[in-house]
PDB file of C-alpha atoms in Angstrom:
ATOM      1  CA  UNK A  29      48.132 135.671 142.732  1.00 43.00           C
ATOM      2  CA  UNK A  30      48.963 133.322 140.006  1.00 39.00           C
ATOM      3  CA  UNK A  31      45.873 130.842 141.348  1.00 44.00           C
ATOM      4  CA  UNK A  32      43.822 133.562 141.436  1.00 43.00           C
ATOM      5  CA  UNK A  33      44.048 134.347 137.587  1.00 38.00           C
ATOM      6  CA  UNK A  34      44.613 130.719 136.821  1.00 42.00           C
ATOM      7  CA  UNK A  35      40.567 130.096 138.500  1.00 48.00           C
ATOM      8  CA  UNK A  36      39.362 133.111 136.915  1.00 46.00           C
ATOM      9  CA  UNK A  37      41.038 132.018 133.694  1.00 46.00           C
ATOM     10  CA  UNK A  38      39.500 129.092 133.452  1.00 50.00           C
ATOM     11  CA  UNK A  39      35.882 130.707 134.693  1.00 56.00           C
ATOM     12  CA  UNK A  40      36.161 132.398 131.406  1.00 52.00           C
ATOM     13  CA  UNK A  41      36.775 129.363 129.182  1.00 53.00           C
ATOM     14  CA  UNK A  42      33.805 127.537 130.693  1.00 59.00           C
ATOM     15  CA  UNK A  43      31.639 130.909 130.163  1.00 53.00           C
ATOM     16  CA  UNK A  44      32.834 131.153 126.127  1.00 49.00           C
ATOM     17  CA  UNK A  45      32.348 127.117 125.945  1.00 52.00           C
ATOM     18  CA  UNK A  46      28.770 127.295 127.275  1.00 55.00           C
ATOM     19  CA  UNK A  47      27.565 130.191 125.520  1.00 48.00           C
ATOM     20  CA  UNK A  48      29.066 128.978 122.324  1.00 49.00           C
ATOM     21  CA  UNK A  49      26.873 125.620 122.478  1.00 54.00           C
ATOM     22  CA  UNK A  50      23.637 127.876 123.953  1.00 49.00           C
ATOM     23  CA  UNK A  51      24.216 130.007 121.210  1.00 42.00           C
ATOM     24  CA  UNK A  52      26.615 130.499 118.615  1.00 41.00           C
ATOM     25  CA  UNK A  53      25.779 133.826 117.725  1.00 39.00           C
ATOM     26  CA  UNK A  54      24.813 134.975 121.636  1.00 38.00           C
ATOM     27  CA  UNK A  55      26.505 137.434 123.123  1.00 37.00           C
ATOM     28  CA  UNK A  56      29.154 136.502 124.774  1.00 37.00           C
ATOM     29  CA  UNK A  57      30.799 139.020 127.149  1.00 38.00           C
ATOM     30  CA  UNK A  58      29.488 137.517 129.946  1.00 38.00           C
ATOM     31  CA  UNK A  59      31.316 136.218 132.892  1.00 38.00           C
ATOM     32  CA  UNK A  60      31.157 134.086 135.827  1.00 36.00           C
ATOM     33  CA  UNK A  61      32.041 135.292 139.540  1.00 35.00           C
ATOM     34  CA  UNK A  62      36.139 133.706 140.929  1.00 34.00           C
ATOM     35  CA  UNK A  63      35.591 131.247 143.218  1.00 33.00           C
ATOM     36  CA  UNK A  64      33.755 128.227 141.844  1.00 30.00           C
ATOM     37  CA  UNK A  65      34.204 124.775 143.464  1.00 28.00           C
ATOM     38  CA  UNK A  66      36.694 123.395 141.150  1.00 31.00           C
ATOM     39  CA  UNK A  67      37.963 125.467 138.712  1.00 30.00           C
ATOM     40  CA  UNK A  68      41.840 124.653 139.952  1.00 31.00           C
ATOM     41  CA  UNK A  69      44.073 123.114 137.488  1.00 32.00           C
ATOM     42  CA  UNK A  70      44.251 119.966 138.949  1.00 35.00           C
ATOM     43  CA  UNK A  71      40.780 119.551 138.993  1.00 37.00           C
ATOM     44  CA  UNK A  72      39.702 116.583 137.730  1.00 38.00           C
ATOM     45  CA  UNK A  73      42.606 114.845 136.883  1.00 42.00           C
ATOM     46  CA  UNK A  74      43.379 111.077 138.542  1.00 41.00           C
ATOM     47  CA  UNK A  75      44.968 110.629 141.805  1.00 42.00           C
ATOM     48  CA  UNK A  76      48.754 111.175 141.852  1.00 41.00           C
ATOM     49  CA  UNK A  77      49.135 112.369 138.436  1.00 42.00           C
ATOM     50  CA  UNK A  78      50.768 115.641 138.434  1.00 45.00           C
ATOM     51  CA  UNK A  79      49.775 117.677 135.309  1.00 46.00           C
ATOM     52  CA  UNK A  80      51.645 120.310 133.233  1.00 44.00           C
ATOM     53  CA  UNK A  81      52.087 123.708 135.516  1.00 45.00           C
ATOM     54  CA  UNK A  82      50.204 126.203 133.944  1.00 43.00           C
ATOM     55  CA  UNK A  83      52.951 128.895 134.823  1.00 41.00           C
ATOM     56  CA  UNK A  84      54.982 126.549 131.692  1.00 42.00           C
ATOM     57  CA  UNK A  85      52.165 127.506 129.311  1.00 48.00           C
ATOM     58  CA  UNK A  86      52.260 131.318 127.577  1.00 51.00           C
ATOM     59  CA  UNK A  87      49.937 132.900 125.944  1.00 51.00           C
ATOM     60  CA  UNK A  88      49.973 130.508 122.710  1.00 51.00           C
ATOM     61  CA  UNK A  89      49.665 127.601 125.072  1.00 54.00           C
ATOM     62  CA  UNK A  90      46.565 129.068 126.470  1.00 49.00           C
ATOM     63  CA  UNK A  91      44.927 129.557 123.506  1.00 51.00           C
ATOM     64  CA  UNK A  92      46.103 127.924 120.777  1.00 41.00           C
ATOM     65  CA  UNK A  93      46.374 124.043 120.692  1.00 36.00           C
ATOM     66  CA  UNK A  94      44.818 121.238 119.761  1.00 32.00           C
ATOM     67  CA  UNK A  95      45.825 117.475 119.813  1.00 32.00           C
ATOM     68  CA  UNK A  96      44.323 114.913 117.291  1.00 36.00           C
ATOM     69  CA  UNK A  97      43.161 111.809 119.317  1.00 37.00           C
ATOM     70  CA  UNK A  98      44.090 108.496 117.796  1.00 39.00           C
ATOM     71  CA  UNK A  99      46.733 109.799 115.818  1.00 42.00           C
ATOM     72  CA  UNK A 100      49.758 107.239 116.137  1.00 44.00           C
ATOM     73  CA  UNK A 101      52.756 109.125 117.652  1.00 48.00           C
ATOM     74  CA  UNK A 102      51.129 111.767 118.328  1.00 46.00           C
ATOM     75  CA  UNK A 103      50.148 112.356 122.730  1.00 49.00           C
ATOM     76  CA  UNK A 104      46.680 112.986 123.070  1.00 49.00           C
ATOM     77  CA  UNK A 105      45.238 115.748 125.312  1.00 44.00           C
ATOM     78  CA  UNK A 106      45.279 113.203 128.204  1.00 46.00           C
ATOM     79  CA  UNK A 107      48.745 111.472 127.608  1.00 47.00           C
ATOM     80  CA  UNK A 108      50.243 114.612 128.200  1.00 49.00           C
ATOM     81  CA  UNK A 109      47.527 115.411 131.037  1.00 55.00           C
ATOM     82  CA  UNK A 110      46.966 119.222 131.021  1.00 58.00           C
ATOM     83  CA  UNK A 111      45.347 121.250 132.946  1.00 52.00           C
ATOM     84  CA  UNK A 112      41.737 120.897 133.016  1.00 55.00           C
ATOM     85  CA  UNK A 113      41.368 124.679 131.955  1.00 52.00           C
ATOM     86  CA  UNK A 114      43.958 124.190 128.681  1.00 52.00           C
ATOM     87  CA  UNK A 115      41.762 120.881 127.930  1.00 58.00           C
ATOM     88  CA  UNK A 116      38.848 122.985 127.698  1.00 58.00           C
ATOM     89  CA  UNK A 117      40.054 125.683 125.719  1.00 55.00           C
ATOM     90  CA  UNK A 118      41.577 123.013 123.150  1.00 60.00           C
ATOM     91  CA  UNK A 119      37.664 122.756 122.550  1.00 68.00           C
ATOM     92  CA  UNK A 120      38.265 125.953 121.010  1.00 72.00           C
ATOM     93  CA  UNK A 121      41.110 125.802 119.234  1.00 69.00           C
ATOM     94  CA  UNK A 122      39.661 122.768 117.459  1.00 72.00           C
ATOM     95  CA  UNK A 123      36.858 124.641 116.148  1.00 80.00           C
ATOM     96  CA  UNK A 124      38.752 127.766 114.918  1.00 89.00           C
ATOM     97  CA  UNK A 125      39.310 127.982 110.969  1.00 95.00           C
ATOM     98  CA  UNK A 126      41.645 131.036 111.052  1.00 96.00           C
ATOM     99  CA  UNK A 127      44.435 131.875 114.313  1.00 94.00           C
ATOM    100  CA  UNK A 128      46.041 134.677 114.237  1.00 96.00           C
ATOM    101  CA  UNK A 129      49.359 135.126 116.467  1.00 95.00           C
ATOM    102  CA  UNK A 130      51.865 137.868 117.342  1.00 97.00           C
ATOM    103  CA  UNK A 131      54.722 137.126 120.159  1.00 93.00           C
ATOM    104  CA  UNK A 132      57.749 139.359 121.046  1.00 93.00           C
ATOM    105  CA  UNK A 133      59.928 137.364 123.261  1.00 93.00           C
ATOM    106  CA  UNK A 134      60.275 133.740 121.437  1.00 96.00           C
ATOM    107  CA  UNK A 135      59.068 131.860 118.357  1.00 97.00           C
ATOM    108  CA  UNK A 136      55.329 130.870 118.817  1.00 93.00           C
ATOM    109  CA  UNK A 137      54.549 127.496 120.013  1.00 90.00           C
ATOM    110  CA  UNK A 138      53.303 125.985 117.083  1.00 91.00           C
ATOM    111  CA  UNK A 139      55.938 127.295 115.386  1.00 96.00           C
ATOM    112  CA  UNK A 140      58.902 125.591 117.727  1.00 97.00           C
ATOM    113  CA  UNK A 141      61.034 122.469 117.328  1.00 98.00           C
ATOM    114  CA  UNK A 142      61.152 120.111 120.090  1.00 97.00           C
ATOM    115  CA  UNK A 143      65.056 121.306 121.299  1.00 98.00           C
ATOM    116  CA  UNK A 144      63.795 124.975 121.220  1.00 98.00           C
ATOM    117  CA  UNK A 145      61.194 124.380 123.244  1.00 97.00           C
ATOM    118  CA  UNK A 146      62.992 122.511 125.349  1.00 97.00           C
ATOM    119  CA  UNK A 147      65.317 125.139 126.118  1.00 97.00           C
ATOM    120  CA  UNK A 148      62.697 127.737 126.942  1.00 97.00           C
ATOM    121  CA  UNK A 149      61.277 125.370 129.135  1.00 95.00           C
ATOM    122  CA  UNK A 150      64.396 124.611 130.915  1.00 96.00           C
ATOM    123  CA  UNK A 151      65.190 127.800 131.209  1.00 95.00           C
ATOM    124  CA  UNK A 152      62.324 129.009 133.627  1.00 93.00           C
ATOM    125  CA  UNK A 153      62.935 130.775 136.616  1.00 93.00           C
ATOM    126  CA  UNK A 154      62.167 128.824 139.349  1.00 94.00           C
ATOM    127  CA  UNK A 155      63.469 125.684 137.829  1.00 94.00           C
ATOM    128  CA  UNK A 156      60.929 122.695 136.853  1.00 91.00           C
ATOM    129  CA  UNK A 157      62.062 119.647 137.508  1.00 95.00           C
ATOM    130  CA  UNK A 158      62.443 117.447 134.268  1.00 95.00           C
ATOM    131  CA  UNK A 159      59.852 115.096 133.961  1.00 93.00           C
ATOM    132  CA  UNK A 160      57.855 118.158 134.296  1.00 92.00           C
ATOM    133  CA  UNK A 161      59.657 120.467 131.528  1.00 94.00           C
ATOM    134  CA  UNK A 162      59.559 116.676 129.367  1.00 94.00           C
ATOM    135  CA  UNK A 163      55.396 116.877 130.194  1.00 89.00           C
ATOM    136  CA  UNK A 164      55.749 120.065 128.772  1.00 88.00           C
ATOM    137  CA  UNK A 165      57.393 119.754 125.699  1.00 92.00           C
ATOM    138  CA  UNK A 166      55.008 116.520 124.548  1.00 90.00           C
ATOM    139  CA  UNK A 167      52.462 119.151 125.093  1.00 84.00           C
ATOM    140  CA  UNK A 168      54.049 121.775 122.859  1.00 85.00           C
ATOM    141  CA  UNK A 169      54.599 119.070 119.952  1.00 88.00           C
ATOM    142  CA  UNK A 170      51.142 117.339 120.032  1.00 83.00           C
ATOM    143  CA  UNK A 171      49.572 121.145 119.844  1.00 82.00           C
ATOM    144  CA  UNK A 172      51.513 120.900 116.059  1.00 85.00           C
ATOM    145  CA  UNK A 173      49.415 118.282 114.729  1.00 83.00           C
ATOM    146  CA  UNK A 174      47.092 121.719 113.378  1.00 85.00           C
ATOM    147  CA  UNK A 175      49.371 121.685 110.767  1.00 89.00           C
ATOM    148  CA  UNK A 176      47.937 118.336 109.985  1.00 87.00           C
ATOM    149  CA  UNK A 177      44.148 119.487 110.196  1.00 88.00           C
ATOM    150  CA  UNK A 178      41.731 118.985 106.781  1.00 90.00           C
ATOM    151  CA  UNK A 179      40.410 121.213 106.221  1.00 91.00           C
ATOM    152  CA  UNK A 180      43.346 123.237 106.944  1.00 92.00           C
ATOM    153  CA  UNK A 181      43.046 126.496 109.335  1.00 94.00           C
ATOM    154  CA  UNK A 182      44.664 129.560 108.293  1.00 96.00           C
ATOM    155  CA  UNK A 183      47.487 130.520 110.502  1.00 95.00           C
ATOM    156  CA  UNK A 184      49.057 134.104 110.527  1.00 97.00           C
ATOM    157  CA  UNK A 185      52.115 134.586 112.726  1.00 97.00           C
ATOM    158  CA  UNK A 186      54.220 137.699 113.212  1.00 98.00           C
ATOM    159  CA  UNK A 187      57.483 137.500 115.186  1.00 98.00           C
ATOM    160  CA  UNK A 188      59.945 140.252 116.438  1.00 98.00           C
ATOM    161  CA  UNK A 189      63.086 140.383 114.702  1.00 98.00           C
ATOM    162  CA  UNK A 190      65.028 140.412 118.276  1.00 97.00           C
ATOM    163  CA  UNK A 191      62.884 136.516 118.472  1.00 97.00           C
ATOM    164  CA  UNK A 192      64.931 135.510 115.259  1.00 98.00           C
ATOM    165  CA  UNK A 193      68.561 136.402 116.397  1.00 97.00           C
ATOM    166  CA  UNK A 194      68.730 135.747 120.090  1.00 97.00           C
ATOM    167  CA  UNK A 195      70.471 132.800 120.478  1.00 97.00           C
ATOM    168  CA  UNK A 196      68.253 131.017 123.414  1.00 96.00           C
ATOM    169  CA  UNK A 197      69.501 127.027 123.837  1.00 96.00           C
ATOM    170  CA  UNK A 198      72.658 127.994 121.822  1.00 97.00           C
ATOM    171  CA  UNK A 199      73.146 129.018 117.933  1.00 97.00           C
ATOM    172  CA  UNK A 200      72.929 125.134 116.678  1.00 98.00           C
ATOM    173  CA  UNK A 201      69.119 124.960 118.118  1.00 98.00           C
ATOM    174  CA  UNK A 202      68.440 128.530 116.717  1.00 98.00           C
ATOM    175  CA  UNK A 203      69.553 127.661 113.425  1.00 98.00           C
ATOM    176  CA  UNK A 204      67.605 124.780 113.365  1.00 98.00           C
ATOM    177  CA  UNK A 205      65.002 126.650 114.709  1.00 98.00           C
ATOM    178  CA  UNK A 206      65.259 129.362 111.628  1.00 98.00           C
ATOM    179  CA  UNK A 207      65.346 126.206 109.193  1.00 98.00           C
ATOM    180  CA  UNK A 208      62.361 125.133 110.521  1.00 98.00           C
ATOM    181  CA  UNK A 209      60.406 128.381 110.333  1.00 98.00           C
ATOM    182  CA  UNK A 210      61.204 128.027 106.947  1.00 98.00           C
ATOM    183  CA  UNK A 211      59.875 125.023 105.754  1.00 97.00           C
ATOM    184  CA  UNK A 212      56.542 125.926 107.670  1.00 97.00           C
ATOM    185  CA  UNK A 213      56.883 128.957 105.711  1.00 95.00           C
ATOM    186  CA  UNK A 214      56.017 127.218 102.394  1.00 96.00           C
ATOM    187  CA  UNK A 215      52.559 125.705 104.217  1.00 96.00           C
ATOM    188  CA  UNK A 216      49.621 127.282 101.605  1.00 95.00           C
ATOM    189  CA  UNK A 217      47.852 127.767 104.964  1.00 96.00           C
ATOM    190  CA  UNK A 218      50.237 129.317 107.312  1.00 97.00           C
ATOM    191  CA  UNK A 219      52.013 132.948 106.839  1.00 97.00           C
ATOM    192  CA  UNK A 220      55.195 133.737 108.759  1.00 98.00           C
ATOM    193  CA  UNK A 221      55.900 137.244 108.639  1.00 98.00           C
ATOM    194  CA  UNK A 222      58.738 139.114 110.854  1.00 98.00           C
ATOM    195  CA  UNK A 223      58.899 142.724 112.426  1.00 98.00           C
ATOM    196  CA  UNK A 224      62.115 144.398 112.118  1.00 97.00           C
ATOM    197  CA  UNK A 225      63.262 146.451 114.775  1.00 96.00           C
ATOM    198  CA  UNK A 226      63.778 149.481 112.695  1.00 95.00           C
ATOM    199  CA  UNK A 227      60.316 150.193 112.473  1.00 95.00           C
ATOM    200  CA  UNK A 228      59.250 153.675 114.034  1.00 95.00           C
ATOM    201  CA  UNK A 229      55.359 152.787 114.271  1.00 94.00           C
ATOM    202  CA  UNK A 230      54.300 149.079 116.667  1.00 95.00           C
ATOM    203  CA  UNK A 231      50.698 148.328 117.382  1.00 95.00           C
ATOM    204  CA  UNK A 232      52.315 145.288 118.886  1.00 94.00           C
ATOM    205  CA  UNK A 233      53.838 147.204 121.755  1.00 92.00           C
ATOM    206  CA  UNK A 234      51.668 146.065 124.493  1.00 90.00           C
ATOM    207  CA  UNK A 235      52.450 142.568 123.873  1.00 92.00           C
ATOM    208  CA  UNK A 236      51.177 139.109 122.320  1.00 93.00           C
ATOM    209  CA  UNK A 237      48.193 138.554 121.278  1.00 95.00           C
ATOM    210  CA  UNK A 238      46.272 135.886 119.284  1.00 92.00           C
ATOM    211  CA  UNK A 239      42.961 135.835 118.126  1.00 95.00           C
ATOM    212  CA  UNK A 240      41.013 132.519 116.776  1.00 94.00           C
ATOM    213  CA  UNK A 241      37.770 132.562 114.628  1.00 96.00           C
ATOM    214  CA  UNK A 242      35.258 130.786 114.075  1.00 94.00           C
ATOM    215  CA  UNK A 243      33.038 129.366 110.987  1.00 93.00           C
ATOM    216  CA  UNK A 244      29.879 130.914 112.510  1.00 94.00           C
ATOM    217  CA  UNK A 245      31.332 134.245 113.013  1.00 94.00           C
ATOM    218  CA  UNK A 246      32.449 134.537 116.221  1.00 94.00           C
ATOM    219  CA  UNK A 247      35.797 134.851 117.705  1.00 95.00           C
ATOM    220  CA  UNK A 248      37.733 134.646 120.774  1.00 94.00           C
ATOM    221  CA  UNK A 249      41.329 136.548 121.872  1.00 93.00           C
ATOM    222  CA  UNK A 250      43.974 137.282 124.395  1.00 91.00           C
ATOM    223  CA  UNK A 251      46.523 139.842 124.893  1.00 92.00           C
ATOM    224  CA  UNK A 252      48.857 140.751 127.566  1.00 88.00           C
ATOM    225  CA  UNK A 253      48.015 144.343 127.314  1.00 86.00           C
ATOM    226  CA  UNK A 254      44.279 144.477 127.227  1.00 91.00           C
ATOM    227  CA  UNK A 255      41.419 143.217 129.077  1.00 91.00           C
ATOM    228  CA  UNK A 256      43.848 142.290 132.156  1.00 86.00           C
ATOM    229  CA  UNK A 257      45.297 139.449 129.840  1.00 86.00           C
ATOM    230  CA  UNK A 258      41.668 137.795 130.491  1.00 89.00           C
ATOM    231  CA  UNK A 259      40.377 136.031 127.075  1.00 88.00           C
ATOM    232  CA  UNK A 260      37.686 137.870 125.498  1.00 93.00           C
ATOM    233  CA  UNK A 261      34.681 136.987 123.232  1.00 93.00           C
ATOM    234  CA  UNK A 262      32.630 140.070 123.702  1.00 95.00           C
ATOM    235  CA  UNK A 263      32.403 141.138 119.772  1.00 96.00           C
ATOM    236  CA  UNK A 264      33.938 144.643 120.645  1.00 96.00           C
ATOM    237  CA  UNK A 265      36.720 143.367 122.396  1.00 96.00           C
ATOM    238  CA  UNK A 266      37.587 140.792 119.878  1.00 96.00           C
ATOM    239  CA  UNK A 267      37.634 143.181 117.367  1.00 96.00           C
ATOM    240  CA  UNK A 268      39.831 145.851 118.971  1.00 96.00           C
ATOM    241  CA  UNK A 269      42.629 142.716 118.869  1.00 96.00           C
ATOM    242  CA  UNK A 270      41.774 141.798 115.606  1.00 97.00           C
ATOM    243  CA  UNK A 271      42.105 145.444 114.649  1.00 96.00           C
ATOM    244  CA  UNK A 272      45.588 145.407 116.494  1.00 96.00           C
ATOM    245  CA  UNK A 273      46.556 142.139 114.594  1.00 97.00           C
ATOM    246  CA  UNK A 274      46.065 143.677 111.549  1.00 97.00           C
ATOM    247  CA  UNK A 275      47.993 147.059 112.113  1.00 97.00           C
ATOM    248  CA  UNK A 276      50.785 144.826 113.279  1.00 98.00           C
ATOM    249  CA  UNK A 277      51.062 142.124 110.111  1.00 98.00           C
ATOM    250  CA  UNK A 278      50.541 145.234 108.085  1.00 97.00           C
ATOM    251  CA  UNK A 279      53.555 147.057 109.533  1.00 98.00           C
ATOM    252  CA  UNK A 280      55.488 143.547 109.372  1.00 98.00           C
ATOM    253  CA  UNK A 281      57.697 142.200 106.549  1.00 98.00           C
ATOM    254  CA  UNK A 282      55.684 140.689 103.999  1.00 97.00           C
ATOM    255  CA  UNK A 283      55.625 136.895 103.873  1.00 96.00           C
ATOM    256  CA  UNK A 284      58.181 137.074 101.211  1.00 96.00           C
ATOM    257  CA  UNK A 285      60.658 139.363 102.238  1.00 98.00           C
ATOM    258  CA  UNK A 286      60.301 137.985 106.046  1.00 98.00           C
ATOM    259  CA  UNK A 287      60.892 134.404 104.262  1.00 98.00           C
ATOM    260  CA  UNK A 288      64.473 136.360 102.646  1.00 98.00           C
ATOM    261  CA  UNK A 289      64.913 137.827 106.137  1.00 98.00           C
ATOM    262  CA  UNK A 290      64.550 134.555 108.335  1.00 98.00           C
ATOM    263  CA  UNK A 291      67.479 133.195 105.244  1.00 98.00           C
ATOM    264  CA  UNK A 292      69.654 136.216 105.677  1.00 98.00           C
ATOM    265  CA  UNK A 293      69.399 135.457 109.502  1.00 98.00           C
ATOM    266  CA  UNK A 294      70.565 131.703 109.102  1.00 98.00           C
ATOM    267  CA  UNK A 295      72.929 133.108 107.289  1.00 97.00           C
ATOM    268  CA  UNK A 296      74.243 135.126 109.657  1.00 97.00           C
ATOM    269  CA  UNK A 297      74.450 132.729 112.433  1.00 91.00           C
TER     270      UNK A 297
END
């Protein structure tokens, strides 16, 4: 089952990817039939190389990253040899001025530090073995280098308050975790906002979502509970998530009193 959205997945990345260089401003709802020659994840990558398993990559990972070539320290796309479907939708992500990100079960990807993620990876049920979950982590840190990007992006994130005080690695690597969060807090381009659980109204209740726009106007997004969890750039469908995005950093903390939350959490822990 997991092939068979992993193919169609990336059917639907190649389909926003041509259409987008056909024509910006197409239409582009359209979609290819499963089953081309192909469209595996391993596809075209060298003989014996083994890349990242896709199952390690959420929603985040799937469509938001991108990875600076050149950039001394930093992995490129290859070096840390993803999937041929997450190296085309990096395409994306590299043209997006604005990404827009709610998760409910752990910090965002761009958002982690390297021992966080390492602990989520690790923790994956069936086990990876380690050079794999160590693939995957490189991955996770060279997707940060957005932070780096002139001109900037704008990045919105909104994260469940349950995210911010579960423990996961053990309470050292969440409080550095929750120091972290903080200092990317201060970015001019990025806004960090938290949803308490006492709220008694959640657009965010069918889980994640992220949206990413574009400078000519259109947009792709995903969600978990919409659209099958396919990515969609069909205008409509875009903007139902980008309507749900919305409701959800308006019901959130503001950036300043989820910066004063995230503190009283450290605090706490």
């Amino acid at each position: 089952m997991r092939h068979g959205v992993g193919r169609q997945l990336g059917h639907d990345v190649r389909c926003v990817l041509r259409l987008r260089r056909e024509s910006p401003r197409a239409e582009m709802g359209r979609r290819e039939q499963p089953g081309e020659p192909g469209s595996s994840a391993g596809g075209g990558e060298k003989h014996g190389e083994r890349p990242v398993d896709g199952r390690v990559l959420g929603v985040g990972d799937f469509l938001v990253h991108v990875t600076q070539r050149g950039r001394p320290g930093v992995p490129s796309v290859a070096e840390v040899r993803y999937p041929k479907k997450i190296r085309e939708l990096a395409k994306l992500e590299a043209a997006a001025v604005e990404v827009l990100a709610y998760g409910n079960s752990s910090v965002h990807g761009l958002l982690q530090t390297a021992e966080y993620a390492r602990s989520l990876f690790s923790m994956r049920q069936p086990a990876y073995p380690q050079e794999e979950i160590e693939r995957g982590v490189a991955a996770r840190m060279a997707r940060q280098t957005i932070f780096e990007r002139s001109p900037a992006p704008t990045l919105g994130f909104v994260l469940e308050e349950v995210v911010l005080r579960r423990p996961l690695g053990g309470r050292m690597v969440l409080r550095r975790q929750l120091e972290h969060l903080l200092v990317m807090n201060k970015l001019r381009n990025v806004t960090v906002q938290v949803m308490p659980m006492d709220r008694e109204e959640h657009a965010g209740i069918d889980g994640e979502i992220q949206v990413l726009k574009f400078r000519d106007g259109t947009a792709v997004g995903r969600s978990e509970g919409a659209f099958a969890g396919r990515p969609v750039s069909d205008p409509k469908q875009v903007r139902i998530l980008d309507l749900r995005c919305g409701m959800i950093r308006a019901q959130a903390l503001t950036p300043p009193e989820s910066t004063a939350f995230i503190e009283r959490v450290l605090g706490e822990t």
